[in-house]
Amino acid sequence: MIVTWSAFGALAVGACLLAPLVGSTTIRLAAVFDRSRPFADNIDAQIFFVARLPRVLSAALVGSGLSVAGVVFQALLRNPLASPDTLGVSAGAALGAILAITFHLDFSLLGVSAVPLASFSGSIGALGIVYALSVVRRRGTSTTVLLLAGVTLTALLGAVVRFVQYVADFTETFQTVRWLMGSLDVAAYAPIGAALVPMTAAFAGFITLPRALDLISVGSESAAARGVNVTQSERVALVSASLATGAAVSLGGPVSFVGIVVPHLVRLITGADHRLVLPASALFGAAFLIGCDLIARTALAPVELPVGIVTAIIGGPFFLWLLFRRG
Amino acid sequence: MAAFSSWMKHRARLTLLCALACGAGLRPWLEANPTAGSAAVIQARARTAPARGDSPRRIVSLVPSTTEMLFAIGGGDRVVGVSNYDHFPPEVEKIPRVGGLIDPNVERLLSLRPDLVVVYDTQLELKRQIGRAGIPIYPYTHRNLADITQTMRSLGARVGLKEAADALARQIEQRLAAIGARVARLPRPKTLLVIGRDRGSLRNVDASGGYGFLHNLLETAGGADVLADMQRQSVMMSTEMILTRAPDVIIELHYGASIASANLDAERRVWNAVPSVPAVKSGRVYLLVGDEFVVPGPRIVIAADRFARALHPEAFK
């Protein structure tokens, strides 16, 4: 177990260290850390600290958040197709962002601008609805009901998103389309710091979950028989995974595919034990998204690809290969 | 002509075209721009013959720029339907709307009994439907700056207002040439023309590439487009690209009511995140507000003038 942990840890740390060194332009490391030049004039330092480091950090945060949320949703809903998008939290985050863009909401809080704030509020709103539904459905213990409710909520919020896009002027519609493609180029540290707050709360929840998830993913009755407080664990799982999703989407936009493919990739490597799958997904998800973003910003340099396109184009075939190599 | 002058009056502050048509607005423009057009043009327009019998009398325009052209050449009273995106001149607010580029409402359009419909050439299904109803079409195509006056001339000829359209087109070309001449000898600053960005942050910065009427206007106004090498209308700028392209001037366009003037300063300060960019260092980040930048119609002269004043303030003292 230690070996697996350190392998995934090394992968994530390596990605974090190497990725900022590569980009569409060449920078000199000596110049980056040259203290004798004022920062305002040091273009190498600005490329490193303003353009690259924030996006590597946000890729790490978004990648690990979405991946772990995917693991938790898949176990909670006992469905391999579950992802951070499944319960409508992403759709809520998208709706918040699209409303802020379309109606030119103009406020900021501690250096974080309106769009990510509105996006996170949207995800919390969606979480509120899902949570209320999960409390109501307690009479019967059917994850199918929660799943259907999530799919319905996603469709509903998605329709509202399209309605807002439809009635907006096309310059705004264009901006919303761009947002929906996802982008990690945050160019500042404040949004990352802000996203870290709910993300930390989410990870605090995740730490308590491995054993419960192992048992719940088999069946909630047998989990209860083995002494798991199923109701409470499911709520912690639901809230933590939703918080992580909301934080990730409000920071990077709806980066597709990470939350569904990384958990399965990791399970193919480590097996199904959540004590391994959870941390390994966090680390591998970070490395995976850093890698995809690196491709996104260098493949067609100096023009960039939206990172959400790269995750699916790279992740899809890789996943298919793993899947069919085994079978 | 009544329609034309009322079109003009609404935007007295918007210089040229207004200035040319209504006497009151004329002086400030001419004073600011000694090269501006002569009264002869206005005379020519005033003598324009009324539409002949075979000219369209009920026009639906699904393209904001052709709507503006029709009003500017004195055909505004024949426009019976416009698109959802039309906001200028203010008279269009009273005209029935029939959808836009992707969602034209054919039923509503036909109910207006048009005898000419101006559509985007790419609206294939709509063209088929209107064609089936036997209604003539004017297909609109647009690529760059030169196409604008070209369209104006051919549209004018099509609706029987050739003389006025030719005069206006010539006037616009002369004004653009005059602006170009005025800044021709001056050094051309490397300019980044931003057409969209997330509010309050440097995210999703969308800039004009080396193609399209905004690019042409920028070059006319004496700027060297930092993205001239990219043959596309818009380019998504990463932070790294902004830093490495290092523009001397940044012009950022904001449309219509999208931004309160109180927020302009805050939005300008967003650029301080990239302090090594020469435009930021020297305080040459300009935020221009106005929808003349999105509509490739008669108001491009105003757009070019505003670009030139931002790029070369010394030439307009």
XYZ file of C-alpha atoms in Angstrom:
644
model
C 0.000 0.000 0.000
C 2.862 2.318 0.886
C 4.398 1.670 -2.524
C 1.187 2.553 -4.347
C 0.720 5.677 -2.239
C 4.221 6.906 -2.945
C 4.004 6.104 -6.643
C 0.857 8.200 -7.033
C 2.306 10.897 -4.767
C 5.472 11.073 -6.837
C 3.408 11.325 -10.023
C 1.390 14.258 -8.686
C 4.381 16.096 -7.219
C 6.369 15.519 -10.395
C 3.550 16.931 -12.508
C 3.286 19.990 -10.257
C 7.019 20.643 -10.480
C 7.553 19.961 -14.173
C 4.440 21.470 -15.727
C 5.230 25.122 -14.905
C 8.552 24.766 -16.742
C 6.888 24.005 -20.057
C 4.668 26.242 -22.147
C 4.156 27.960 -25.458
C 7.258 30.093 -24.831
C 10.661 29.309 -23.424
C 11.544 30.914 -20.126
C 14.858 30.937 -18.311
C 14.642 29.579 -14.768
C 17.591 31.706 -13.663
C 15.672 34.811 -14.712
C 12.496 33.613 -13.017
C 14.163 33.531 -9.614
C 16.423 36.526 -10.209
C 15.635 38.678 -7.175
C 17.694 41.594 -8.457
C 15.120 42.385 -11.131
C 11.861 43.958 -9.983
C 8.895 41.680 -10.574
C 7.041 44.312 -12.575
C 9.766 44.200 -15.254
C 10.616 40.520 -15.104
C 8.661 38.878 -17.883
C 10.075 35.394 -17.201
C 8.964 35.610 -13.585
C 5.525 36.828 -14.629
C 5.080 34.012 -17.125
C 6.057 31.565 -14.394
C 4.149 33.056 -11.465
C 1.165 34.722 -13.164
C 0.515 32.577 -16.226
C 1.739 29.073 -15.407
C 1.875 28.360 -11.680
C -1.740 29.404 -10.952
C -3.053 27.223 -13.708
C -0.995 24.229 -12.656
C -2.281 24.662 -9.106
C -5.867 25.088 -10.254
C -5.501 22.032 -12.512
C -4.294 20.064 -9.492
C -7.173 21.270 -7.361
C -9.870 20.778 -10.005
C -8.466 17.422 -11.107
C -8.276 15.971 -7.620
C -11.624 17.426 -6.549
C -13.529 16.077 -9.540
C -11.806 12.679 -9.371
C -12.517 12.074 -5.698
C -16.072 13.341 -6.115
C -16.450 10.828 -8.940
C -15.198 7.969 -6.725
C -17.619 8.930 -3.956
C -20.632 9.356 -6.245
C -19.943 6.017 -7.943
C -19.810 4.235 -4.570
C -22.729 6.138 -3.089
C -25.023 5.569 -6.050
C -23.654 2.071 -6.709
C -23.388 3.009 -10.345
C -20.197 2.954 -12.423
C -21.599 5.684 -14.693
C -22.060 8.164 -11.852
C -19.862 11.256 -12.042
C -19.686 14.708 -10.467
C -22.220 15.778 -13.115
C -24.758 13.137 -12.188
C -26.611 14.799 -9.318
C -27.028 18.222 -10.894
C -24.341 20.002 -8.853
C -22.279 20.801 -11.962
C -25.392 21.968 -13.756
C -26.178 24.268 -10.821
C -22.639 25.660 -10.949
C -22.972 26.194 -14.692
C -26.293 27.972 -14.310
C -24.826 30.313 -11.671
C -21.902 31.195 -13.927
C -24.059 31.676 -17.013
C -26.445 33.975 -15.125
C -23.515 36.041 -13.833
C -22.050 36.380 -17.333
C -25.342 37.138 -19.064
C -26.633 39.651 -16.552
C -23.227 41.252 -16.020
C -23.168 40.653 -12.294
C -20.442 42.859 -11.015
C -19.191 42.262 -7.522
C -16.225 40.626 -5.942
C -15.330 39.167 -2.596
C -11.732 38.953 -1.379
C -10.389 39.196 -4.892
C -12.751 36.584 -6.326
C -14.950 37.904 -9.121
C -18.660 37.454 -9.724
C -18.614 34.493 -12.111
C -16.880 31.946 -9.837
C -18.840 33.195 -6.828
C -22.162 32.868 -8.638
C -21.073 29.493 -9.944
C -20.301 28.189 -6.471
C -23.603 29.573 -5.182
C -25.361 27.732 -7.996
C -23.721 24.458 -6.996
C -24.759 25.004 -3.369
C -28.325 25.677 -4.531
C -28.353 22.432 -6.511
C -26.827 20.595 -3.541
C -29.626 21.988 -1.365
C -32.249 20.528 -3.682
C -30.516 17.145 -3.927
C -29.977 17.013 -0.182
C -33.625 17.831 0.506
C -34.631 15.068 -1.912
C -32.280 12.601 -0.238
C -33.819 13.402 3.140
C -37.334 12.961 1.769
C -36.550 9.671 0.067
C -35.291 8.228 3.353
C -38.520 6.273 3.729
C -37.320 3.847 1.153
C -33.583 3.370 0.627
C -33.364 3.577 -3.108
C -30.298 5.064 -4.712
C -32.212 4.744 -7.958
C -34.552 7.484 -6.789
C -31.632 9.793 -5.977
C -30.046 8.976 -9.324
C -33.236 9.729 -11.236
C -33.748 12.912 -9.262
C -30.179 13.986 -10.125
C -30.625 13.244 -13.805
C -33.884 15.187 -13.791
C -32.346 18.131 -11.960
C -29.435 18.149 -14.431
C -31.834 18.207 -17.366
C -33.923 20.920 -15.748
C -30.979 23.192 -14.932
C -29.452 22.471 -18.327
C -32.658 23.643 -19.967
C -32.565 26.856 -17.938
C -28.940 27.374 -19.039
C -29.946 26.989 -22.674
C -32.930 29.275 -22.197
C -30.698 32.010 -20.734
C -28.220 31.531 -23.589
C -31.058 31.701 -26.075
C -32.458 35.006 -24.862
C -29.043 36.630 -24.279
C -27.316 38.835 -26.809
C -24.817 36.887 -28.826
C -21.698 38.472 -27.358
C -22.820 37.153 -23.973
C -23.893 33.832 -25.415
C -20.430 33.512 -26.912
C -18.804 34.185 -23.528
C -21.022 31.592 -21.858
C -20.120 29.000 -24.477
C -16.467 29.689 -23.748
C -17.058 29.274 -20.022
C -18.805 25.956 -20.594
C -15.704 24.594 -22.351
C -13.722 24.976 -19.125
C -10.499 26.872 -18.591
C -7.821 26.654 -15.930
C -6.033 29.852 -16.925
C -7.023 31.718 -13.752
C -4.102 34.204 -13.812
C -4.393 34.868 -10.061
C -4.163 33.085 -6.724
C -7.271 34.486 -5.058
C -9.726 32.174 -6.886
C -7.544 29.180 -5.996
C -7.479 30.216 -2.348
C -11.233 30.658 -2.374
C -11.810 27.238 -3.930
C -9.497 25.682 -1.328
C -11.949 26.529 1.458
C -14.846 24.283 0.345
C -12.336 21.791 -1.054
C -10.681 21.412 2.366
C -14.069 20.892 3.999
C -14.854 18.265 1.368
C -11.581 16.406 1.905
C -12.160 16.483 5.670
C -15.392 14.630 4.911
C -13.701 12.205 2.505
C -11.157 11.155 5.148
C -13.959 9.679 7.264
C -15.459 7.703 4.390
C -13.265 4.862 3.055
C -14.595 2.023 5.229
C -18.215 3.140 4.924
C -17.928 3.485 1.152
C -16.403 -0.003 0.840
C -19.469 -1.438 2.534
C -22.100 0.884 1.086
C -20.931 0.220 -2.451
C -21.775 -3.438 -1.866
C -25.182 -2.732 -0.357
C -26.545 -0.470 2.345
C -28.261 -3.270 4.283
C -25.111 -5.306 4.677
C -23.259 -2.091 5.528
C -25.757 -1.372 8.291
C -25.409 -4.960 9.510
C -21.669 -4.376 9.847
C -22.211 -1.352 12.059
C -21.997 1.489 9.527
C -24.307 4.415 10.190
C -25.492 4.333 6.609
C -27.703 7.410 6.651
C -25.036 9.612 8.160
C -22.251 8.286 5.945
C -24.333 8.765 2.850
C -25.035 12.366 3.799
C -21.387 13.104 4.509
C -20.536 11.508 1.168
C -23.208 13.467 -0.679
C -22.320 16.826 0.848
C -18.526 16.395 0.590
C -18.596 15.211 -3.009
C -20.978 18.017 -3.942
C -18.807 20.644 -2.241
C -15.734 19.352 -4.067
C -17.629 19.403 -7.364
C -18.935 22.926 -6.772
C -15.485 24.211 -5.857
C -13.895 22.531 -8.878
C -16.469 23.668 -11.416
C -16.575 27.232 -10.111
C -12.790 27.382 -10.444
C -12.219 25.656 -13.785
C -15.585 25.412 -15.468
C -17.183 22.071 -16.283
C -14.075 20.118 -17.277
C -15.604 16.992 -18.713
C -14.704 13.342 -18.259
C -12.124 13.679 -15.432
C -14.614 12.716 -12.727
C -15.733 9.564 -14.469
C -12.538 8.269 -16.088
C -9.975 8.846 -13.330
C -11.800 6.762 -10.678
C -12.050 3.819 -13.064
C -8.449 4.151 -14.177
C -7.327 4.157 -10.571
C -9.517 1.172 -9.667
C -8.054 -0.762 -12.575
C -4.621 -0.141 -11.080
C -5.230 -0.376 -7.339
C -8.354 -2.479 -6.916
C -11.542 -1.359 -5.207
C -10.359 -0.640 -1.642
C -11.419 2.937 -0.930
C -8.548 3.496 1.483
C -6.411 3.364 -1.648
C -8.842 4.512 -4.321
C -9.697 7.809 -2.616
C -6.182 9.219 -2.104
C -4.871 7.651 -5.299
C -7.695 9.274 -7.284
C -6.946 12.634 -5.709
C -3.274 12.380 -6.670
C -3.774 10.811 -10.070
C -6.623 13.217 -10.892
C -4.335 16.147 -10.154
C -1.544 14.748 -12.321
C -3.970 13.800 -15.100
C -5.517 17.247 -15.373
C -2.138 18.995 -15.115
C -0.994 16.790 -18.005
C -4.107 17.451 -20.070
C -3.807 21.183 -19.480
C -0.154 21.025 -20.514
C -1.243 19.459 -23.797
C -4.067 21.996 -24.125
C -1.688 24.921 -23.885
C 1.153 23.548 -26.015
C -0.381 21.323 -28.717
C -1.511 24.191 -30.959
C 0.714 26.875 -29.397
C 0.413 29.780 -29.205
C -3.329 29.163 -29.503
C -4.877 27.028 -26.789
C -7.334 24.186 -26.818
C -10.099 24.141 -24.227
C -8.882 21.680 -21.605
C -12.252 19.887 -21.496
C -11.703 18.769 -25.073
C -8.266 17.368 -24.263
C -9.452 15.422 -21.203
C -11.952 13.509 -23.318
C -9.704 13.074 -26.359
C -6.768 11.800 -24.283
C -8.704 10.136 -21.494
C -11.269 8.393 -23.672
C -9.020 6.204 -25.817
C -6.676 5.521 -22.874
C -9.607 4.316 -20.810
C -10.967 2.173 -23.637
C -7.556 0.601 -24.056
C -7.295 -0.271 -20.351
C -10.834 -1.624 -20.393
C -10.395 -3.921 -23.361
C -6.852 -4.945 -22.582
C -8.196 -6.466 -19.371
C -11.273 -8.085 -20.867
C -35.340 61.835 -45.635
C -37.353 62.558 -42.532
C -36.459 59.143 -41.259
C -32.815 59.728 -41.985
C -32.585 62.960 -40.082
C -34.447 61.595 -37.106
C -32.086 58.617 -37.196
C -29.280 61.087 -37.022
C -30.712 63.248 -34.276
C -30.832 60.371 -31.861
C -27.107 60.058 -31.841
C -26.033 63.660 -32.091
C -23.052 62.848 -29.898
C -22.036 60.058 -32.170
C -20.260 62.379 -34.511
C -19.831 61.830 -38.209
C -22.979 60.545 -39.828
C -25.094 62.503 -37.489
C -22.988 65.519 -38.068
C -23.381 65.211 -41.800
C -27.127 65.027 -41.786
C -28.329 67.487 -39.196
C -26.842 70.930 -39.166
C -26.576 71.228 -35.407
C -24.326 68.213 -35.081
C -22.181 69.127 -38.047
C -19.883 71.697 -36.512
C -18.277 69.749 -33.675
C -17.366 66.954 -36.051
C -15.869 69.247 -38.657
C -13.903 71.127 -36.057
C -12.496 67.968 -34.643
C -11.851 66.581 -38.112
C -10.897 69.166 -40.707
C -10.889 66.423 -43.317
C -14.547 65.536 -42.852
C -16.880 65.514 -45.801
C -18.438 68.398 -47.616
C -22.007 69.621 -47.692
C -22.290 68.368 -51.271
C -22.784 64.864 -50.022
C -25.741 65.887 -47.937
C -27.195 67.658 -50.916
C -26.789 64.581 -53.019
C -28.601 62.566 -50.440
C -31.418 65.078 -50.134
C -32.102 64.867 -53.850
C -32.398 61.101 -53.840
C -35.312 60.035 -55.936
C -38.192 58.280 -54.194
C -38.355 54.544 -54.703
C -39.646 53.452 -58.051
C -42.632 51.198 -58.459
C -40.618 48.014 -58.649
C -38.533 48.798 -55.577
C -39.317 46.811 -52.445
C -41.694 48.628 -50.118
C -41.826 46.152 -47.236
C -38.371 45.012 -46.188
C -37.521 42.595 -43.379
C -33.873 42.800 -42.310
C -32.513 39.966 -40.180
C -29.056 41.532 -40.054
C -28.405 44.487 -37.712
C -25.823 46.051 -40.013
C -28.129 46.061 -43.039
C -30.928 47.489 -40.901
C -28.631 50.385 -40.023
C -27.654 50.772 -43.665
C -31.279 50.909 -44.777
C -32.064 53.592 -42.226
C -28.923 55.545 -43.092
C -29.737 55.675 -46.810
C -33.324 56.788 -46.205
C -35.050 53.430 -46.498
C -35.953 53.148 -42.824
C -39.649 53.764 -43.409
C -39.786 50.642 -45.554
C -38.346 48.351 -42.880
C -41.280 46.370 -41.516
C -39.386 43.707 -39.592
C -35.995 43.420 -37.866
C -34.007 40.800 -35.950
C -33.911 40.297 -32.203
C -30.415 41.769 -32.147
C -31.324 45.115 -33.715
C -31.003 48.090 -31.392
C -29.997 50.942 -33.692
C -31.291 53.374 -34.779
C -33.776 53.714 -31.884
C -36.727 53.528 -34.298
C -36.139 49.792 -34.637
C -37.458 49.270 -31.120
C -40.982 49.877 -32.521
C -40.556 47.509 -35.466
C -41.737 43.880 -35.121
C -38.948 41.399 -34.410
C -38.737 38.110 -36.243
C -35.922 36.231 -34.490
C -32.223 36.172 -35.291
C -29.440 34.281 -36.976
C -30.247 30.884 -35.487
C -33.929 31.244 -34.629
C -35.804 33.125 -37.345
C -39.566 32.862 -36.918
C -40.770 32.161 -40.443
C -44.445 32.402 -39.623
C -44.055 35.822 -38.082
C -41.809 36.890 -40.932
C -44.312 35.868 -43.611
C -47.163 37.540 -41.734
C -45.411 40.869 -42.293
C -45.952 40.370 -46.065
C -42.406 41.442 -47.002
C -41.384 41.993 -50.615
C -37.684 41.690 -49.723
C -35.986 39.794 -46.912
C -32.356 40.445 -46.006
C -30.946 37.206 -44.581
C -27.520 35.879 -43.708
C -26.305 33.855 -46.668
C -25.728 30.964 -44.255
C -29.407 30.749 -43.266
C -30.005 27.990 -45.785
C -33.243 26.604 -44.392
C -34.746 30.087 -44.043
C -33.742 30.964 -47.598
C -35.486 27.812 -48.829
C -38.652 28.613 -46.899
C -38.811 32.224 -48.031
C -37.992 31.159 -51.572
C -40.872 28.691 -51.497
C -43.161 31.574 -50.536
C -41.917 33.407 -53.617
C -40.441 36.311 -51.674
C -37.209 37.837 -52.997
C -34.099 37.544 -50.847
C -31.033 39.689 -50.360
C -28.311 37.333 -49.086
C -25.873 39.058 -46.736
C -22.243 37.999 -46.622
C -19.541 39.729 -44.720
C -15.831 39.118 -44.359
C -13.924 42.330 -43.880
C -14.014 46.104 -43.878
C -14.167 46.547 -47.648
C -17.307 44.399 -47.758
C -19.243 46.925 -45.690
C -19.441 49.734 -48.230
C -19.734 47.119 -50.969
C -22.813 45.695 -49.281
C -24.156 49.214 -48.796
C -23.897 49.931 -52.520
C -25.452 46.692 -53.676
C -28.217 46.822 -51.083
C -28.944 50.426 -52.037
C -29.195 49.464 -55.693
C -31.440 46.554 -54.785
C -33.934 48.693 -52.879
C -33.912 51.588 -55.368
C -31.828 53.966 -53.257
C -28.655 53.619 -55.256
C -27.728 57.282 -55.251
C -27.978 57.729 -51.495
C -26.208 54.440 -50.864
C -23.352 55.298 -53.221
C -22.996 58.714 -51.605
C -22.929 57.275 -48.096
C -20.517 54.508 -49.077
C -18.202 57.017 -50.708
C -18.448 59.228 -47.649
C -17.525 56.363 -45.341
C -14.587 55.368 -47.516
C -13.362 58.957 -47.593
C -13.649 59.283 -43.837
C -11.779 56.041 -43.252
C -9.111 57.150 -45.700
C -8.881 60.508 -43.924
C -8.416 58.829 -40.552
C -5.806 56.558 -42.116
C -3.985 59.491 -43.669
C -3.983 61.368 -40.414
C -2.118 58.621 -38.579
C -0.143 57.272 -41.529
C 3.156 58.892 -40.611
C 2.947 58.069 -36.916
C 4.612 55.064 -35.299
C 2.196 52.151 -35.141
C 1.912 50.794 -31.588
C 1.558 47.036 -31.175
C -2.073 46.752 -30.165
C -4.163 44.039 -28.580
C -7.862 44.434 -29.352
C -9.899 42.604 -26.717
C -13.477 41.821 -27.692
C -14.548 39.833 -24.653
C -13.394 38.830 -21.186
C -14.827 37.585 -17.896
C -15.858 40.456 -15.678
C -13.407 41.297 -12.911
C -10.621 38.932 -13.964
C -8.206 38.212 -16.798
C -10.009 35.015 -17.724
C -11.382 33.961 -21.101
C -9.763 36.904 -22.842
C -11.039 36.856 -26.389
C -9.190 39.082 -28.841
C -9.577 40.101 -32.454
C -7.290 38.071 -34.716
C -5.733 39.160 -38.001
C -8.940 38.920 -39.979
C -12.293 40.694 -39.992
C -13.548 44.254 -39.923
C -12.313 45.033 -36.407
C -8.802 44.018 -37.400
C -9.066 46.190 -40.538
C -10.391 49.135 -38.508
C -7.551 48.805 -36.017
C -4.957 48.827 -38.784
C -6.715 51.753 -40.489
C -6.600 53.675 -37.221
C -2.828 53.316 -37.036
C -2.357 50.293 -34.821
C -0.265 47.197 -35.489
C -2.399 44.231 -34.477
C -0.329 41.935 -32.213
C -2.393 39.037 -33.532
C -2.060 39.991 -37.204
C -0.363 36.649 -37.910
C -3.427 34.685 -36.832
C -5.873 34.370 -39.684
C -9.044 34.136 -37.662
C -11.641 36.562 -36.377
C -11.166 35.818 -32.711
C -8.375 34.303 -30.699
C -8.609 33.020 -27.147
C -5.665 34.669 -25.350
C -3.964 32.775 -22.568
C -2.248 34.808 -19.868
C 1.082 33.546 -21.181
C 0.251 34.777 -24.663
C -0.700 38.224 -23.347
C 2.672 38.408 -21.573
C 4.743 37.238 -24.525
C 2.961 39.271 -27.194
C 3.619 42.316 -24.987
C 1.268 44.866 -26.617
C 2.078 48.592 -26.312
C -1.632 49.410 -26.271
C -4.616 47.386 -25.153
C -8.051 48.397 -26.420
C -10.893 46.589 -24.765
C -14.385 46.800 -26.222
C -17.506 46.780 -24.088
C -20.868 46.664 -25.738
C -23.991 48.669 -25.151
C -25.226 48.670 -21.589
C -22.915 45.870 -20.547
C -20.812 47.992 -18.247
C -21.488 50.881 -15.916
C -19.016 53.721 -16.263
C -18.321 53.481 -12.527
C -16.879 50.037 -13.131
C -14.598 50.992 -15.991
C -11.758 51.888 -13.640
C -12.058 48.635 -11.750
C -12.061 46.709 -15.024
C -9.026 48.610 -16.234
C -7.167 47.726 -13.044
C -7.725 44.024 -13.767
C -4.879 44.325 -16.255
C -2.451 45.205 -13.455
C -2.111 41.447 -12.928
C 0.318 41.457 -15.878
C 2.538 44.447 -15.012
C 5.335 43.673 -17.479
C 3.054 44.257 -20.477
C 4.119 47.632 -21.912
C 0.494 48.805 -22.281
C -0.080 48.209 -18.587
C 3.228 49.760 -17.576
C 2.566 52.941 -19.519
C -1.136 53.119 -18.617
C -2.260 52.625 -22.203
C -5.194 50.326 -21.527
C -8.333 51.829 -23.063
C -11.857 50.604 -22.429
C -14.207 51.730 -25.179
C -17.946 51.347 -24.682
C -20.366 51.308 -27.595
C -22.184 48.944 -29.917
C -20.725 50.535 -33.059
C -17.901 48.028 -32.520
C -20.132 45.001 -33.031
C -22.185 46.126 -36.011
C -20.315 46.304 -39.317
C -22.552 49.070 -40.649
C -22.393 52.833 -41.226
C -21.085 53.508 -37.737
C -17.708 51.877 -38.451
C -16.432 55.394 -39.071
C -17.183 56.246 -35.461
C -15.449 53.054 -34.382
C -12.366 53.841 -36.483
C -12.287 57.386 -35.144
C -12.394 56.152 -31.555
C -9.631 53.644 -32.232
C -7.481 56.344 -33.800
C -8.023 58.735 -30.891
C -7.028 56.034 -28.413
C -3.972 54.975 -30.416
C -2.802 58.434 -31.457
C -4.233 61.072 -29.113
C -1.495 63.476 -30.229
C -2.928 63.534 -33.772
C -6.325 64.711 -32.579
C -5.394 67.664 -30.423
